[in-house]
XYZ file of C-alpha atoms in Angstrom:
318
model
C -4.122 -0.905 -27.707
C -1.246 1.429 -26.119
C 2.017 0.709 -27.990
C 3.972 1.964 -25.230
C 3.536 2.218 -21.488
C 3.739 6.185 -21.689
C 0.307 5.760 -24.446
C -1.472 3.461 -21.906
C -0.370 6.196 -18.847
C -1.667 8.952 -20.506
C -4.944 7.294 -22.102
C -5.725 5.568 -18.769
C -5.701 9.128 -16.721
C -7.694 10.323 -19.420
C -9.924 7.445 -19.066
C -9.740 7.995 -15.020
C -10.466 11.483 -14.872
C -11.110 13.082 -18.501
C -7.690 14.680 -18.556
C -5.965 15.667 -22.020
C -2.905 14.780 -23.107
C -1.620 18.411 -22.257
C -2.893 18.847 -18.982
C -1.699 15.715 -18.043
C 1.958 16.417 -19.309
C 1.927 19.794 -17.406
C 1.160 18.184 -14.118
C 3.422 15.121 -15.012
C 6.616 17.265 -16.672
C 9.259 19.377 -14.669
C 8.901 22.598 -16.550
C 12.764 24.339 -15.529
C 13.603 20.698 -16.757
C 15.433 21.316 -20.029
C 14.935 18.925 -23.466
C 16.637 19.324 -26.357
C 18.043 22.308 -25.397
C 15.005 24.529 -24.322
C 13.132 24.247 -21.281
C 10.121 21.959 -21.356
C 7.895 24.143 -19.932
C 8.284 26.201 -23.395
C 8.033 23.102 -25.218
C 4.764 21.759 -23.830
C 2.972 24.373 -25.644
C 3.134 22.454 -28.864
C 1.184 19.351 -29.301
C 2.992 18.046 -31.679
C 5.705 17.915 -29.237
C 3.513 16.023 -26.839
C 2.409 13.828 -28.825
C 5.833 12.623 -30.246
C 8.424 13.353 -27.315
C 5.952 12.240 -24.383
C 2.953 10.379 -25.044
C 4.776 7.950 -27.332
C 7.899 8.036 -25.669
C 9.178 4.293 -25.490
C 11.042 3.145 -21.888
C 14.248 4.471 -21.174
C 13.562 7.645 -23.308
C 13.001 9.984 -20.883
C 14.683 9.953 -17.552
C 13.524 10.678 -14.430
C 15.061 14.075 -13.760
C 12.836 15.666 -16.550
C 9.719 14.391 -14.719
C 7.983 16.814 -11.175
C 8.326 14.513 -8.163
C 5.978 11.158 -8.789
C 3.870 11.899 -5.554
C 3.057 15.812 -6.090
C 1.725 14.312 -9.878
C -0.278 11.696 -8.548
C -1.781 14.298 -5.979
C -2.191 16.439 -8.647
C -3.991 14.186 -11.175
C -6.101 12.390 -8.216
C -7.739 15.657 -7.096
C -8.337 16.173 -11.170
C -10.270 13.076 -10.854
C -12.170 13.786 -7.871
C -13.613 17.113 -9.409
C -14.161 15.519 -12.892
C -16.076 11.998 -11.358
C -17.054 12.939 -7.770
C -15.064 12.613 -4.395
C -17.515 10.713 -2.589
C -16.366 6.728 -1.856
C -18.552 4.991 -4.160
C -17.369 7.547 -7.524
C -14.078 6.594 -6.515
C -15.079 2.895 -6.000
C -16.037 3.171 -9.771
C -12.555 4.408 -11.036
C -10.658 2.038 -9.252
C -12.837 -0.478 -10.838
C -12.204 1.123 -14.035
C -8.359 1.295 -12.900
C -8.240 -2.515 -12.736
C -10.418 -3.533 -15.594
C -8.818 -1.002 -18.240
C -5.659 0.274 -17.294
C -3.801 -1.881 -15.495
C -4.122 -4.482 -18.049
C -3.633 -2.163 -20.717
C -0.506 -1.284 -19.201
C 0.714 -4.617 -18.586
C 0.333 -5.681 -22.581
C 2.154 -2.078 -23.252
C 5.424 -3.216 -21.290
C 5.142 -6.655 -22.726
C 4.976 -5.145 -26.223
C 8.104 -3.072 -25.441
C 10.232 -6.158 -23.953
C 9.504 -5.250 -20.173
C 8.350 -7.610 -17.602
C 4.466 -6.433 -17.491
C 4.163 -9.114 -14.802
C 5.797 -7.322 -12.565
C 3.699 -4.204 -13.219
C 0.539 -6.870 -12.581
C 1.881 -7.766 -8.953
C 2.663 -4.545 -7.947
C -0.888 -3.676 -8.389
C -1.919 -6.907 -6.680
C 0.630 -6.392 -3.679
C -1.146 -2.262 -3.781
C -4.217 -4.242 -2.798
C -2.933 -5.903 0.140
C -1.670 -2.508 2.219
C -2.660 -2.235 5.418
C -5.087 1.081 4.473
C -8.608 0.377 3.900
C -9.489 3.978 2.388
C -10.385 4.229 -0.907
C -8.692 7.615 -1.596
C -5.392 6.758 0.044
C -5.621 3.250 -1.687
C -5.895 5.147 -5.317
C -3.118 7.874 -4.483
C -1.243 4.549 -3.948
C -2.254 3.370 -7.211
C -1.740 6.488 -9.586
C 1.854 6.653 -8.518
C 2.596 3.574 -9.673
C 1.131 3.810 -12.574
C 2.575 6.851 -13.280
C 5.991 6.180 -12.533
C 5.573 2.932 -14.695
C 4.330 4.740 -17.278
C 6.630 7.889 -17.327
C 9.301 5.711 -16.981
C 8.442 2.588 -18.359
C 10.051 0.415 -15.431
C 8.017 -1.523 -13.358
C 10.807 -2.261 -10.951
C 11.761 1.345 -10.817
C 7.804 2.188 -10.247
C 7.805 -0.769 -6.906
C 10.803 1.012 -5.563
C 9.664 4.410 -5.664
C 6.060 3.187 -4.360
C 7.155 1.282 -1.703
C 9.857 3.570 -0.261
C 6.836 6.164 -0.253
C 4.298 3.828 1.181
C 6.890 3.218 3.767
C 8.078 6.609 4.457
C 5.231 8.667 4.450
C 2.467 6.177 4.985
C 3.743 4.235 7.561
C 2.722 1.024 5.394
C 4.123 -1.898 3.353
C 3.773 -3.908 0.671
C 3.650 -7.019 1.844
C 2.885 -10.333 0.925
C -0.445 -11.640 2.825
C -0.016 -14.879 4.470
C -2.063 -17.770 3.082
C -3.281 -21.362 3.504
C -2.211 -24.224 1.034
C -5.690 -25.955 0.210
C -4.990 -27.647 -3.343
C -2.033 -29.197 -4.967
C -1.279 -30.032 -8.734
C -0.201 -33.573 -10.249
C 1.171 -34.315 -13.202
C 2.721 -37.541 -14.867
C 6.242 -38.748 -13.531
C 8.762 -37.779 -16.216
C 12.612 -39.386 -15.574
C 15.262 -37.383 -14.186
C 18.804 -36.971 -15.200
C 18.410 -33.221 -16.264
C 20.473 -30.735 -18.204
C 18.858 -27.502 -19.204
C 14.956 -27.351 -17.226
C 12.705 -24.790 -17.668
C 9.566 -24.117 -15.791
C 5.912 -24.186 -17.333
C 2.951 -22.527 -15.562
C -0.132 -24.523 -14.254
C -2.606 -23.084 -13.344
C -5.856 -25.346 -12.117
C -5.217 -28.444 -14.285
C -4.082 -26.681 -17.801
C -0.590 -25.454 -18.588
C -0.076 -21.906 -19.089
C 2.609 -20.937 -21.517
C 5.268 -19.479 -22.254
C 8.025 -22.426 -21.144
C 10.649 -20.076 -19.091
C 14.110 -21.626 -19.338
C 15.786 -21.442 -16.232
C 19.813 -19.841 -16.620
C 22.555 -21.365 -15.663
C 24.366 -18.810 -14.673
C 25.755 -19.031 -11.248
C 23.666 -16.274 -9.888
C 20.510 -18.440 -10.708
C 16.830 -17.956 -11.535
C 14.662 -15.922 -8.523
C 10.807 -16.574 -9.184
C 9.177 -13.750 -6.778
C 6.307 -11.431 -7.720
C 8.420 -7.834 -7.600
C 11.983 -9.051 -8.433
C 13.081 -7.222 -11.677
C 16.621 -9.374 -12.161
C 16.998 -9.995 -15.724
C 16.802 -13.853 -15.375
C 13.371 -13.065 -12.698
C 10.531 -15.378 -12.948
C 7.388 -13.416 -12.177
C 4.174 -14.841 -13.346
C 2.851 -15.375 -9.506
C 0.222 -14.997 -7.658
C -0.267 -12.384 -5.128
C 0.561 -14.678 -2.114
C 3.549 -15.179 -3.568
C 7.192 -12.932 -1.658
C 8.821 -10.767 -3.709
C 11.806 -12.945 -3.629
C 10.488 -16.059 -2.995
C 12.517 -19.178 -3.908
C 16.360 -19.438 -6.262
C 17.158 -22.073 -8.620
C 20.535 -22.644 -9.998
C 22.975 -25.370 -11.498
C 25.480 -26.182 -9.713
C 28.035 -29.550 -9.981
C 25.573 -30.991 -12.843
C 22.421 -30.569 -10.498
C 19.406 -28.200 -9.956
C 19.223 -26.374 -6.844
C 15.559 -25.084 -5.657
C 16.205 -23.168 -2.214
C 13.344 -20.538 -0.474
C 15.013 -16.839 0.536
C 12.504 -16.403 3.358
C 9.138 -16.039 2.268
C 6.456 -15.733 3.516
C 4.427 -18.894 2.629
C 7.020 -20.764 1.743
C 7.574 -23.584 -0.997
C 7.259 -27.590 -1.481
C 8.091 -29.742 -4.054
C 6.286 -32.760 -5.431
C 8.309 -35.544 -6.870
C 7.719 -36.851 -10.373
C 8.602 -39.930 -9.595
C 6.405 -41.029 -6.453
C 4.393 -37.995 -6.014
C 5.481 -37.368 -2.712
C 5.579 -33.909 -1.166
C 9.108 -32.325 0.070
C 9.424 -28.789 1.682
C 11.717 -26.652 0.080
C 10.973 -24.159 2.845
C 8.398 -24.006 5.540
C 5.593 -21.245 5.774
C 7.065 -18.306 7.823
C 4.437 -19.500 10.550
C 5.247 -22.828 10.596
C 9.531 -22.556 10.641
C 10.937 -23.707 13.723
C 13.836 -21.021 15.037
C 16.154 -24.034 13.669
C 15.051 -24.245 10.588
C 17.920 -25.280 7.966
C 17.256 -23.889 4.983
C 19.034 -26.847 2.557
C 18.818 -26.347 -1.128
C 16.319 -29.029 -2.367
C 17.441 -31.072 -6.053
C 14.859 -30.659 -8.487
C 14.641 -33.041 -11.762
C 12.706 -32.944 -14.846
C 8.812 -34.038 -14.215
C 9.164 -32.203 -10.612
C 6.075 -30.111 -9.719
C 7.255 -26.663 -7.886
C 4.783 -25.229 -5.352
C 4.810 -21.465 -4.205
C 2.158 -20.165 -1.487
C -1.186 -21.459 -1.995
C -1.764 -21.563 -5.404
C 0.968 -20.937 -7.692
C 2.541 -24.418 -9.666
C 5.278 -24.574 -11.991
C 5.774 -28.067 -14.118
C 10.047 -28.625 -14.213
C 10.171 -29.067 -18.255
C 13.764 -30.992 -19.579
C 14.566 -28.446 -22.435
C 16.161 -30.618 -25.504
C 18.030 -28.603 -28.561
């Protein structure tokens, strides 16, 4: 396993598209950059270097000046790929499969290792999926500079930025969140109210999927959303789920739940008499009128986001 997001970037595009550690940091590296003094480009012809300075860089080490532009690398290492495993849809077809299988979880457990949100490096793959652009190629390009700006960088919500303002600018694209249906709901047993500190547990069909998240109570609030990198962000989502999708705070001894304008919206289902409330309407479905009133939420509370994601509102005890 990678121990840092730079190891899993550099074995995945050797994985991809058989490319060495020191190819890879020539195409990745600005050479007139200088490190430590001397120009990188006279560096990179000593492995050792490499492998110590780059490969096993940990996040925040390296900063994005010393780095060619993000696009020209992914360009770069796609067309590496393409001559190493073939050009033709279905070769490609095979290392995006290999992209999702391998690397992206690889370098989802590397950013978790380091303390970094790898969630949020797991929906910005998922929301890559959803563009609008049905090519293959494009659809990897897309890809490989995400992972390589998550990787060089070892930011995932640096990486969605810099993808989506790319997407956006030069593709004429977006990363949006796909509308969806809600088909299925979760219950759970009624647990009392009268809340202090809550925290929000995971469900996912009918088992609980940890870690308990406590939610801050800090004015600012808690933001659950699938590419929101605030440092009190909730992101273990599914893909249906807006980027910013739905706030929770404390405010006058209560919990506040209130939707910021997503796209599928959010209900809540009462722990006392199971009965469904909208936080805030699918984007379809809200009325030009619709008041968007923060919703109280109490321990025992089931919180519903898009189709299929559940949290279980947890009272946290000392």
């Amino acid at each position: 396993m990678a121990d840092t997001p730079s190891c899993a970037l550099y074995a995945g595009l050797k994985s991809l598209g058989r490319i060495n550690n020191g190819n890879a940091a020539q195409i990745l590296m600005a050479g007139n950059a200088r490190y430590g003094g001397r120009l990188i480009s006279e560096r990179l012809t000593v492995p050792s270097f490499i492998s110590r300075e780059i490969v096993h860089a940990k996040p925040g080490d390296l900063s994005e000046p010393l780095f060619a532009p993000f696009e020209q690398s992914a360009r770069q290492i796609l067309n590496l790929i393409m001559q190493n495993r073939g050009s033709d849809p279905q070769s490609l077809s095979k290392v995006a499969k290999r992209y999702m299988e391998s690397c992206v979880p690889d370098m989802q457990d590397a950013l978790t290792n380091c303390g970094v949100d790898g969630m949020l490096f797991r929906n910005g793959v998922e929301r890559i999926e959803t563009t609008d652009d049905s090519d293959i190629k494009d659809r990897l390009y897309i890809h490989l500079i995400f992972f390589i700006v998550t990787g060089c960088l070892g930011d995932p919500a640096r990486a969605i930025e810099y993808t989506e303002s790319f997407v956006s600018d030069q593709m004429l694209s977006t990363l949006g969140t796909v509308e969806t249906t809600v088909t299925s709901f979760f219950s759970t047993t009624a647990r009392p109210t009268g809340d202090v500190r809550l925290g929000l547990l995971r469900v996912v069909g009918n088992s609980a999927r940890p870690p308990l998240r406590p939610l801050t109570t800090d004015p600012v609030g808690s933001i659950i959303g699938s590419l929101t990198g605030d440092g009190n962000a909730i992101t273990d989502v599914d893909s249906d789920v807006s980027r910013q999708h739905l706030r929770i705070w404390f405010q006058d001894g209560r919990w506040l739940a209130q939707g910021l304008d997503s796209t599928n919206g959010s209900f809540l289902i009462s722990g006392v008499d199971r009965c469904r409330q909208p936080i805030e309407l699918p984007r379809r479905d809200r009325p030009a009128n619709f008041a968007n009133t923060p919703v109280e939420i109490h321990n025992g509370d089931t919180l519903c986001l898009g189709a299929t994601t559940r949290f279980l509102v947890i009272r946290i005890t000392d």
